[in-house]
Amino acid sequence: MGVTGGQISPVRSRERFLLGESVEGSVRGPILNSWVRSRMLGLSPEQTDLPYTDDFDPDSRLVRAAVPVLDQLQTRFSGSQMNICLADGNGTVLQRRFGEPALAGRLAPIQSVPGFVFAERYAGTNGIGLALAERRLCQVYGAEHFAERSQSNACSATPIRDRFSGDVIGVLCFGYPRSYEDPALPVLVRRAAESIERRLMEQSSARERALLRTYLDARLRAHAGEASDDGGLIGLDELTDGGLDLQDQMVLKAKATELICNPQRAAVEVSLSHGRGVTLLSSPVTSLSGVEGVVVEAVLTGDSPPAHHLAASKPTVSALGALALAATERAESLPWHLTDPSAAGGGTAGPVRGLVLVGEPEVGKYAVAARRRLELLAEASTRIGTTLDVSRTAWELAETAVPRLADYVTVDLPGAVLRGEESADPQADLHRTVVHGIRDDCPFHPVGHQVRLDPGTPHMRCLQGEPAVLETDLQATTPAWMLPGLEHARGILAHDVHSMICVPLLARGVLLGIATFYRAQDPAPFGEDDSRLAQELAARAALCIDNARRYTREHTLALALQRSLLPRGLPQQGAVEVAHHYQPAESGVGGDWFDVIPLSGTRVALLVGDVVGHGLHAAATMGRLRIAARNFAELELAPDELLTHLDNLLVRLDREEEDASATGSDGIVGATCLYAVYDPTSQVCTMARAGHPPPALVHPDGSVAFPDLPAGPPLGLGGLPFETAEVRLPEHSTLVLYTDGLVDGRHRDIDVSLDQLRRALAHPDRKPDETCRAVIEAVAPEHPDDDIALLVARTRTVPADRIATWDLPPDPSLVADIRGAATRQLAAWGLDELAFAAELMLSELVTNAVRYGSEPIQVRLIHDHDRALICEVSDGSNTAPHLRRAASTDEGGRGLFLVAQLSQAWGARYTARGKVIWAECALDAA
C-alpha cells in the first residue's frame, strides 16, 4: 500500500490485521505475507530487542567493495536525515552511514550500531528482512513495519548479489523520514547496489590476474634458467584458422573448466576432430597475495598444425573471463601465448603447448554448473511435452529435474486442469499430481492428496502472484510457514531436506498449478541461479501442460459430442440380436459411427461408417451423416440408393466448407460406409458399401467368411455408382460390421489382423456381447490411433407358420374373402382381439390395390412374436397413396385416414416389382 489520501501509512489495515480480520486486497501482497509470517513466528509489534553479534568480518569482500559506494552516498545526502546501511546475507548490519553525523548519537543503538540482525524472523516486517525474503527491491512505509519502533520511518532496500553465483550476499537499505519519499530513491538504491556488485567482480578479476602473473613469471624464470624441450606456446586464435575449429575450442575450454574445479595436478586426454589429440595438464598455483588457483595447459599431439601457424608473435594478455563470464559471469579465459618453437629446443619443434585457462576453483565450479544448467534446459526442450497428457507432462518435468537440479519434486495441479478446464479457484481445488525423487519413500503427501494451503506458505505466495519463492535453509530454523503443519514438516526435515524452490506454473496468463523443488542429498542449498533455472523449467512445462490441457478439453468435448450423436440404446426389433462396442482413439476422437434401424416388414438396417479425420469437425460431420442415413433408411431406400444420397450430401457439405476454409476450418475429405438390410422372413441380407471394409459372416457351423461385396467409391467423390449384393444368412448366423480402426493401422498388417479376426469369430455358440469382447481383446490394438466401431448381429428368422400369404386377382368381390381368411388366421394365432382392426385395414388396403394398382396383388400377414401384427398389401404399381383429410361432403378419401388411426405405424416401400403398403398394430394394443 503506497500513498493513500495524502498519507503513507496503512494504519487501519494493520489494526484490522492484528485483530484477526481479513485485509486481503487493501495491503500489498509482500507486506501482507510478511505480516503473516511474523505472526506465525510469534513476534509482537511491541518487541524492541534484536539479536546482536560482533562475530562478523568488518573487512570482508562485501565491505571492501561497498565502502567507496557508501562514502559517495554519505556525501550525496550530507546534512539530511538519511540512514544508509549495509547488511550481509543473514540480515546482520555491517556498516552504517548518516547524512547528518549527529544522528548516530541521537538514535537508539538498534538504528545506529552495526551488528544487530534485522532478518524477518527477528525484526518482523522491515526493509532488510523483506529484501532478503523477497529477493528483490522492496519498500516499506510507516505502519507497514511490523514493529512499533520503526513506524515513524520509511525505507527502500535491495539485495546485493554475487554476480558469479547469483546468490544474495547482502542488502543495501536506505532509511528516511516519510517526507523524504521520492520516486527516484528506488532507482538510486538499485544503482548503488549494482556499483557494489561490479566492484565485487573487479575483486575476483584482480585475484585471477595475480594468478596469471604468477604463472607467467614462473615460465619466464624457467626459460631463463635452462632450455626447455617442451616446445613453445601457440595462440588459440592462430590455431582456429585451420588448426582448431570452434567446436574443438569449446570442447577444450569445457574440459579445462572442469579441471579448474579441482585444485590438484591432473592430466586428461581429449579427442578432437580430424584425429587430433590434446593432453590437458592442470597445476595448482598460488599468487604472491596468497590467492590459490589452477592453471590448465594443453599439449597438442597427433598431426601438427600448418607451419605458418607457428610464426612467432609477441605474448599478449587480455582480460579474464571470455569463456566462463559468458556462461556464468564468473570465469575468464585467456588467449594462447605465442613463442617461436625454434627458440627453445635448438630449432627442433617439440609438442605445441599453450595456456587454456587460469582461475580459482570456485570460478570453475560456477562455470561447470552454468554449462550443466544450459544442458539441462536443452534436454528439457526434448523431454517435457512428449505427449498431450496433462499428468504425464507434469511427470516429465519432475523426471527432468531429478537429480540434476533437485532431489525431490512435487507438482500440484487443480482438478479442473486435469480435466482440461481452467480452474476458477486453484487454492480450493489443488491436488497432488506428481511426487518424484531420488528415493521411493518421499516424505511428501502422496499422489491424489488434496492439497490445502495455509496463508504465508511459499505455495500460497506463488498462487497469489509471486514468480518464485526460494527457501535456502529449512534445517537451521524452521520457517514460520511450516508451523501450522509442523508434524508433516518434521517428516520432511527428517529426510534431510534443507532447501526448496516453489514456482507457479503459468502459461498464457492462466495459473495451472505449482511445482516445488527440494534438495536433501546435495549439500549445496538452492541459490538464485537454481531458482531462475527452476522458473525456466516450470515455464516450459507450463506451456506444455497448457497445450495438453487444451487438447484434453477439445478431446473431451469431441468425445462427448460423438457419444451424444451415437445411439444411446438399441431399438426394439426382432430380426437380429445385436451387441456393439465403440472405442475412441487415444490421439483424438474420430468420426466412426454405427446404427441399428428397424424397418417395415420385420426387417432391420445395420450401418457402420467412418468420417476421415479427427476432432470436433469429424465428430460433427459424423452426426450429420448418421442422421441423414437414418432419415434415408426410413424412406425405405435400397442400400445403393441410400449410399448415393449420402454421397451427394457429402459433396454439398464439401462445397459449403470451401468458403469456410479461408477462416482455418478443415474441409471434409470423405467418409466410408457399409449399409446392410436383413429380412428375417426371407433370410436375405442386401448390402452395399462405399470404400468400407467388408463385413465378416460367421456361419452356424463356425466357419468365417468375408463376403466379396462390390467395394464402391468412398463417400464424397460424387457421381460414381454403388452396387448391391444379396447374401442368404441361415438362422443363427452372425454378421460382424466394423470400421478400419479394428484391423488397420500404421504399424499393423491388415492381413494379419483379418486372420486374428477370423480366429476370434470362429465360435458360433457365443452371444453377440461375448463376441464383441472376444474381438476387442484379440484384434484391437492396445493403444488405438483410430476409432473403433464394432457391430455384431446374430440373425433370427420368422417361422413359416407365423406368415400368411394370399395372392388374388384385381376383383373387388374378393375383398370379403380376404377379410374372412384373415380373421380365421388371426384366430389360429390367438389374436382375435385384433380381428376387427385388421379387417378394416385390409379392406381399405386391398380395395386401393384393386382399384388403383396393377397385378400381381398379394396380401401378407406377419405375426412378429410378442411385438406386432403386420399387414402388407403389394401390387405392381409404383404409385403410392397419400393421406389426406376428406371434407364432410366427400364420398371417399377416408381409407388411409382409418388405417393411420387403427395402426401404430404405416407406410409404403418400393420393390423391384412395384410397391408394398403396410400397416403395423402393436400386440399390447389389443
JSON list of C-alpha atoms in Angstrom, two decimals, residues 198-336:
[
{"chain": "A", "resi": 198, "resn": "ARG", "atom": "CA", "xyz": [30.62, -4.53, -10.08]},
{"chain": "A", "resi": 199, "resn": "ARG", "atom": "CA", "xyz": [33.35, -3.88, -7.50]},
{"chain": "A", "resi": 200, "resn": "LEU", "atom": "CA", "xyz": [32.94, -7.45, -6.24]},
{"chain": "A", "resi": 201, "resn": "MET", "atom": "CA", "xyz": [33.52, -8.61, -9.82]},
{"chain": "A", "resi": 202, "resn": "GLU", "atom": "CA", "xyz": [36.64, -6.50, -10.07]},
{"chain": "A", "resi": 203, "resn": "GLN", "atom": "CA", "xyz": [38.00, -8.06, -6.89]},
{"chain": "A", "resi": 204, "resn": "SER", "atom": "CA", "xyz": [37.72, -11.51, -8.48]},
{"chain": "A", "resi": 205, "resn": "SER", "atom": "CA", "xyz": [39.33, -10.30, -11.69]},
{"chain": "A", "resi": 206, "resn": "ALA", "atom": "CA", "xyz": [42.24, -8.84, -9.70]},
{"chain": "A", "resi": 207, "resn": "ARG", "atom": "CA", "xyz": [42.81, -12.17, -7.97]},
{"chain": "A", "resi": 208, "resn": "GLU", "atom": "CA", "xyz": [42.76, -14.02, -11.26]},
{"chain": "A", "resi": 209, "resn": "ARG", "atom": "CA", "xyz": [45.17, -11.51, -12.80]},
{"chain": "A", "resi": 210, "resn": "ALA", "atom": "CA", "xyz": [47.51, -12.15, -9.92]},
{"chain": "A", "resi": 211, "resn": "LEU", "atom": "CA", "xyz": [47.33, -15.88, -10.64]},
{"chain": "A", "resi": 212, "resn": "LEU", "atom": "CA", "xyz": [48.11, -15.23, -14.30]},
{"chain": "A", "resi": 213, "resn": "ARG", "atom": "CA", "xyz": [51.10, -13.01, -13.40]},
{"chain": "A", "resi": 214, "resn": "THR", "atom": "CA", "xyz": [52.45, -15.70, -11.12]},
{"chain": "A", "resi": 215, "resn": "TYR", "atom": "CA", "xyz": [52.14, -18.31, -13.88]},
{"chain": "A", "resi": 216, "resn": "LEU", "atom": "CA", "xyz": [53.85, -16.10, -16.49]},
{"chain": "A", "resi": 217, "resn": "ASP", "atom": "CA", "xyz": [56.66, -15.18, -14.12]},
{"chain": "A", "resi": 218, "resn": "ALA", "atom": "CA", "xyz": [57.29, -18.85, -13.39]},
{"chain": "A", "resi": 219, "resn": "ARG", "atom": "CA", "xyz": [57.54, -19.61, -17.13]},
{"chain": "A", "resi": 220, "resn": "LEU", "atom": "CA", "xyz": [59.95, -16.73, -17.70]},
{"chain": "A", "resi": 221, "resn": "ARG", "atom": "CA", "xyz": [62.16, -17.96, -14.88]},
{"chain": "A", "resi": 222, "resn": "ALA", "atom": "CA", "xyz": [62.09, -21.50, -16.25]},
{"chain": "A", "resi": 223, "resn": "HIS", "atom": "CA", "xyz": [63.12, -20.34, -19.76]},
{"chain": "A", "resi": 224, "resn": "ALA", "atom": "CA", "xyz": [65.83, -18.07, -18.37]},
{"chain": "A", "resi": 225, "resn": "GLY", "atom": "CA", "xyz": [67.34, -20.80, -16.23]},
{"chain": "A", "resi": 226, "resn": "GLU", "atom": "CA", "xyz": [67.68, -23.58, -18.83]},
{"chain": "A", "resi": 227, "resn": "ALA", "atom": "CA", "xyz": [66.45, -24.57, -22.23]},
{"chain": "A", "resi": 228, "resn": "SER", "atom": "CA", "xyz": [63.14, -26.32, -22.33]},
{"chain": "A", "resi": 229, "resn": "ASP", "atom": "CA", "xyz": [62.42, -29.25, -24.60]},
{"chain": "A", "resi": 230, "resn": "ASP", "atom": "CA", "xyz": [58.65, -28.94, -24.37]},
{"chain": "A", "resi": 231, "resn": "GLY", "atom": "CA", "xyz": [58.25, -26.78, -27.42]},
{"chain": "A", "resi": 232, "resn": "GLY", "atom": "CA", "xyz": [56.52, -23.45, -27.29]},
{"chain": "A", "resi": 233, "resn": "LEU", "atom": "CA", "xyz": [53.13, -21.84, -26.80]},
{"chain": "A", "resi": 234, "resn": "ILE", "atom": "CA", "xyz": [50.90, -21.19, -29.77]},
{"chain": "A", "resi": 235, "resn": "GLY", "atom": "CA", "xyz": [47.95, -18.81, -29.93]},
{"chain": "A", "resi": 236, "resn": "LEU", "atom": "CA", "xyz": [44.41, -20.11, -29.87]},
{"chain": "A", "resi": 237, "resn": "ASP", "atom": "CA", "xyz": [43.36, -17.52, -32.44]},
{"chain": "A", "resi": 238, "resn": "GLU", "atom": "CA", "xyz": [46.02, -18.77, -34.87]},
{"chain": "A", "resi": 239, "resn": "LEU", "atom": "CA", "xyz": [45.03, -22.39, -34.35]},
{"chain": "A", "resi": 240, "resn": "THR", "atom": "CA", "xyz": [41.45, -21.53, -35.17]},
{"chain": "A", "resi": 241, "resn": "ASP", "atom": "CA", "xyz": [42.41, -20.80, -38.77]},
{"chain": "A", "resi": 242, "resn": "GLY", "atom": "CA", "xyz": [42.96, -24.34, -39.98]},
{"chain": "A", "resi": 243, "resn": "GLY", "atom": "CA", "xyz": [44.25, -25.74, -36.70]},
{"chain": "A", "resi": 244, "resn": "LEU", "atom": "CA", "xyz": [41.38, -25.93, -34.20]},
{"chain": "A", "resi": 245, "resn": "ASP", "atom": "CA", "xyz": [37.82, -25.22, -35.23]},
{"chain": "A", "resi": 246, "resn": "LEU", "atom": "CA", "xyz": [35.23, -23.61, -32.98]},
{"chain": "A", "resi": 247, "resn": "GLN", "atom": "CA", "xyz": [33.84, -26.94, -31.77]},
{"chain": "A", "resi": 248, "resn": "ASP", "atom": "CA", "xyz": [37.33, -28.10, -30.74]},
{"chain": "A", "resi": 249, "resn": "GLN", "atom": "CA", "xyz": [37.89, -24.88, -28.81]},
{"chain": "A", "resi": 250, "resn": "MET", "atom": "CA", "xyz": [34.61, -25.31, -26.95]},
{"chain": "A", "resi": 251, "resn": "VAL", "atom": "CA", "xyz": [35.49, -28.90, -26.03]},
{"chain": "A", "resi": 252, "resn": "LEU", "atom": "CA", "xyz": [38.93, -27.84, -24.73]},
{"chain": "A", "resi": 253, "resn": "LYS", "atom": "CA", "xyz": [37.56, -24.95, -22.69]},
{"chain": "A", "resi": 254, "resn": "ALA", "atom": "CA", "xyz": [34.77, -27.00, -21.20]},
{"chain": "A", "resi": 255, "resn": "LYS", "atom": "CA", "xyz": [37.17, -29.71, -20.06]},
{"chain": "A", "resi": 256, "resn": "ALA", "atom": "CA", "xyz": [39.65, -27.12, -18.77]},
{"chain": "A", "resi": 257, "resn": "THR", "atom": "CA", "xyz": [36.89, -25.52, -16.72]},
{"chain": "A", "resi": 258, "resn": "GLU", "atom": "CA", "xyz": [36.18, -28.87, -15.08]},
{"chain": "A", "resi": 259, "resn": "LEU", "atom": "CA", "xyz": [39.88, -29.27, -14.23]},
{"chain": "A", "resi": 260, "resn": "ILE", "atom": "CA", "xyz": [39.92, -25.84, -12.55]},
{"chain": "A", "resi": 261, "resn": "CYS", "atom": "CA", "xyz": [37.24, -27.09, -10.17]},
{"chain": "A", "resi": 262, "resn": "ASN", "atom": "CA", "xyz": [39.77, -29.48, -8.56]},
{"chain": "A", "resi": 263, "resn": "PRO", "atom": "CA", "xyz": [42.90, -27.74, -7.17]},
{"chain": "A", "resi": 264, "resn": "GLN", "atom": "CA", "xyz": [45.32, -30.59, -7.90]},
{"chain": "A", "resi": 265, "resn": "ARG", "atom": "CA", "xyz": [47.63, -31.84, -10.60]},
{"chain": "A", "resi": 266, "resn": "ALA", "atom": "CA", "xyz": [45.94, -33.85, -13.32]},
{"chain": "A", "resi": 267, "resn": "ALA", "atom": "CA", "xyz": [46.37, -34.90, -16.93]},
{"chain": "A", "resi": 268, "resn": "VAL", "atom": "CA", "xyz": [43.40, -35.63, -19.18]},
{"chain": "A", "resi": 269, "resn": "GLU", "atom": "CA", "xyz": [43.37, -36.81, -22.79]},
{"chain": "A", "resi": 270, "resn": "VAL", "atom": "CA", "xyz": [40.88, -35.02, -25.03]},
{"chain": "A", "resi": 271, "resn": "SER", "atom": "CA", "xyz": [40.00, -36.22, -28.53]},
{"chain": "A", "resi": 272, "resn": "LEU", "atom": "CA", "xyz": [39.39, -33.56, -31.16]},
{"chain": "A", "resi": 273, "resn": "SER", "atom": "CA", "xyz": [38.22, -33.63, -34.76]},
{"chain": "A", "resi": 274, "resn": "HIS", "atom": "CA", "xyz": [40.35, -34.88, -37.67]},
{"chain": "A", "resi": 275, "resn": "GLY", "atom": "CA", "xyz": [42.15, -37.41, -35.48]},
{"chain": "A", "resi": 276, "resn": "ARG", "atom": "CA", "xyz": [43.90, -34.82, -33.36]},
{"chain": "A", "resi": 277, "resn": "GLY", "atom": "CA", "xyz": [44.57, -35.34, -29.68]},
{"chain": "A", "resi": 278, "resn": "VAL", "atom": "CA", "xyz": [45.24, -32.97, -26.80]},
{"chain": "A", "resi": 279, "resn": "THR", "atom": "CA", "xyz": [46.52, -33.58, -23.31]},
{"chain": "A", "resi": 280, "resn": "LEU", "atom": "CA", "xyz": [45.28, -31.05, -20.76]},
{"chain": "A", "resi": 281, "resn": "LEU", "atom": "CA", "xyz": [47.59, -30.52, -17.76]},
{"chain": "A", "resi": 282, "resn": "SER", "atom": "CA", "xyz": [46.30, -28.81, -14.62]},
{"chain": "A", "resi": 283, "resn": "SER", "atom": "CA", "xyz": [48.58, -27.48, -11.90]},
{"chain": "A", "resi": 284, "resn": "PRO", "atom": "CA", "xyz": [47.87, -25.57, -8.67]},
{"chain": "A", "resi": 285, "resn": "VAL", "atom": "CA", "xyz": [49.31, -22.06, -8.48]},
{"chain": "A", "resi": 286, "resn": "THR", "atom": "CA", "xyz": [49.39, -19.52, -5.65]},
{"chain": "A", "resi": 287, "resn": "SER", "atom": "CA", "xyz": [49.81, -15.78, -6.23]},
{"chain": "A", "resi": 288, "resn": "LEU", "atom": "CA", "xyz": [52.08, -13.55, -4.14]},
{"chain": "A", "resi": 289, "resn": "SER", "atom": "CA", "xyz": [48.99, -12.29, -2.30]},
{"chain": "A", "resi": 290, "resn": "GLY", "atom": "CA", "xyz": [48.02, -15.82, -1.32]},
{"chain": "A", "resi": 291, "resn": "VAL", "atom": "CA", "xyz": [45.25, -16.43, -3.86]},
{"chain": "A", "resi": 292, "resn": "GLU", "atom": "CA", "xyz": [45.09, -20.11, -4.73]},
{"chain": "A", "resi": 293, "resn": "GLY", "atom": "CA", "xyz": [44.14, -21.18, -8.23]},
{"chain": "A", "resi": 294, "resn": "VAL", "atom": "CA", "xyz": [44.67, -23.67, -11.04]},
{"chain": "A", "resi": 295, "resn": "VAL", "atom": "CA", "xyz": [46.46, -23.33, -14.38]},
{"chain": "A", "resi": 296, "resn": "VAL", "atom": "CA", "xyz": [45.42, -25.53, -17.32]},
{"chain": "A", "resi": 297, "resn": "GLU", "atom": "CA", "xyz": [47.83, -26.02, -20.24]},
{"chain": "A", "resi": 298, "resn": "ALA", "atom": "CA", "xyz": [47.38, -28.05, -23.39]},
{"chain": "A", "resi": 299, "resn": "VAL", "atom": "CA", "xyz": [49.91, -30.27, -25.13]},
{"chain": "A", "resi": 300, "resn": "LEU", "atom": "CA", "xyz": [48.85, -30.96, -28.71]},
{"chain": "A", "resi": 301, "resn": "THR", "atom": "CA", "xyz": [49.63, -34.40, -30.04]},
{"chain": "A", "resi": 302, "resn": "GLY", "atom": "CA", "xyz": [48.91, -36.07, -33.40]},
{"chain": "A", "resi": 303, "resn": "ASP", "atom": "CA", "xyz": [49.43, -34.10, -36.61]},
{"chain": "A", "resi": 304, "resn": "SER", "atom": "CA", "xyz": [50.95, -30.65, -36.03]},
{"chain": "A", "resi": 305, "resn": "PRO", "atom": "CA", "xyz": [49.19, -27.60, -37.37]},
{"chain": "A", "resi": 306, "resn": "PRO", "atom": "CA", "xyz": [50.43, -26.00, -40.58]},
{"chain": "A", "resi": 307, "resn": "ALA", "atom": "CA", "xyz": [53.86, -24.35, -40.30]},
{"chain": "A", "resi": 308, "resn": "HIS", "atom": "CA", "xyz": [52.59, -20.87, -40.96]},
{"chain": "A", "resi": 309, "resn": "HIS", "atom": "CA", "xyz": [50.57, -21.09, -37.76]},
{"chain": "A", "resi": 310, "resn": "LEU", "atom": "CA", "xyz": [53.77, -21.41, -35.71]},
{"chain": "A", "resi": 311, "resn": "ALA", "atom": "CA", "xyz": [55.04, -17.94, -36.56]},
{"chain": "A", "resi": 312, "resn": "ALA", "atom": "CA", "xyz": [56.49, -16.01, -33.64]},
{"chain": "A", "resi": 313, "resn": "SER", "atom": "CA", "xyz": [54.43, -13.35, -32.01]},
{"chain": "A", "resi": 314, "resn": "LYS", "atom": "CA", "xyz": [54.66, -11.11, -29.02]},
{"chain": "A", "resi": 315, "resn": "PRO", "atom": "CA", "xyz": [52.91, -12.60, -25.96]},
{"chain": "A", "resi": 316, "resn": "THR", "atom": "CA", "xyz": [49.61, -10.89, -25.25]},
{"chain": "A", "resi": 317, "resn": "VAL", "atom": "CA", "xyz": [47.26, -10.84, -22.27]},
{"chain": "A", "resi": 318, "resn": "SER", "atom": "CA", "xyz": [43.57, -9.98, -22.46]},
{"chain": "A", "resi": 319, "resn": "ALA", "atom": "CA", "xyz": [41.01, -9.60, -19.71]},
{"chain": "A", "resi": 320, "resn": "LEU", "atom": "CA", "xyz": [39.97, -12.77, -17.97]},
{"chain": "A", "resi": 321, "resn": "GLY", "atom": "CA", "xyz": [36.53, -14.19, -18.41]},
{"chain": "A", "resi": 322, "resn": "ALA", "atom": "CA", "xyz": [35.83, -14.53, -22.16]},
{"chain": "A", "resi": 323, "resn": "LEU", "atom": "CA", "xyz": [34.57, -18.08, -21.68]},
{"chain": "A", "resi": 324, "resn": "ALA", "atom": "CA", "xyz": [33.18, -18.50, -18.22]},
{"chain": "A", "resi": 325, "resn": "LEU", "atom": "CA", "xyz": [31.82, -14.99, -17.90]},
{"chain": "A", "resi": 326, "resn": "ALA", "atom": "CA", "xyz": [29.67, -15.57, -20.98]},
{"chain": "A", "resi": 327, "resn": "ALA", "atom": "CA", "xyz": [28.03, -18.50, -19.25]},
{"chain": "A", "resi": 328, "resn": "THR", "atom": "CA", "xyz": [28.23, -17.50, -15.59]},
{"chain": "A", "resi": 329, "resn": "GLU", "atom": "CA", "xyz": [29.74, -14.02, -15.45]},
{"chain": "A", "resi": 330, "resn": "ARG", "atom": "CA", "xyz": [32.34, -15.69, -13.35]},
{"chain": "A", "resi": 331, "resn": "ALA", "atom": "CA", "xyz": [35.43, -17.13, -15.04]},
{"chain": "A", "resi": 332, "resn": "GLU", "atom": "CA", "xyz": [37.51, -15.60, -17.78]},
{"chain": "A", "resi": 333, "resn": "SER", "atom": "CA", "xyz": [39.56, -17.27, -20.47]},
{"chain": "A", "resi": 334, "resn": "LEU", "atom": "CA", "xyz": [42.90, -16.34, -21.94]},
{"chain": "A", "resi": 335, "resn": "PRO", "atom": "CA", "xyz": [44.37, -16.42, -25.44]},
{"chain": "A", "resi": 336, "resn": "TRP", "atom": "CA", "xyz": [47.23, -18.72, -26.10]}
]
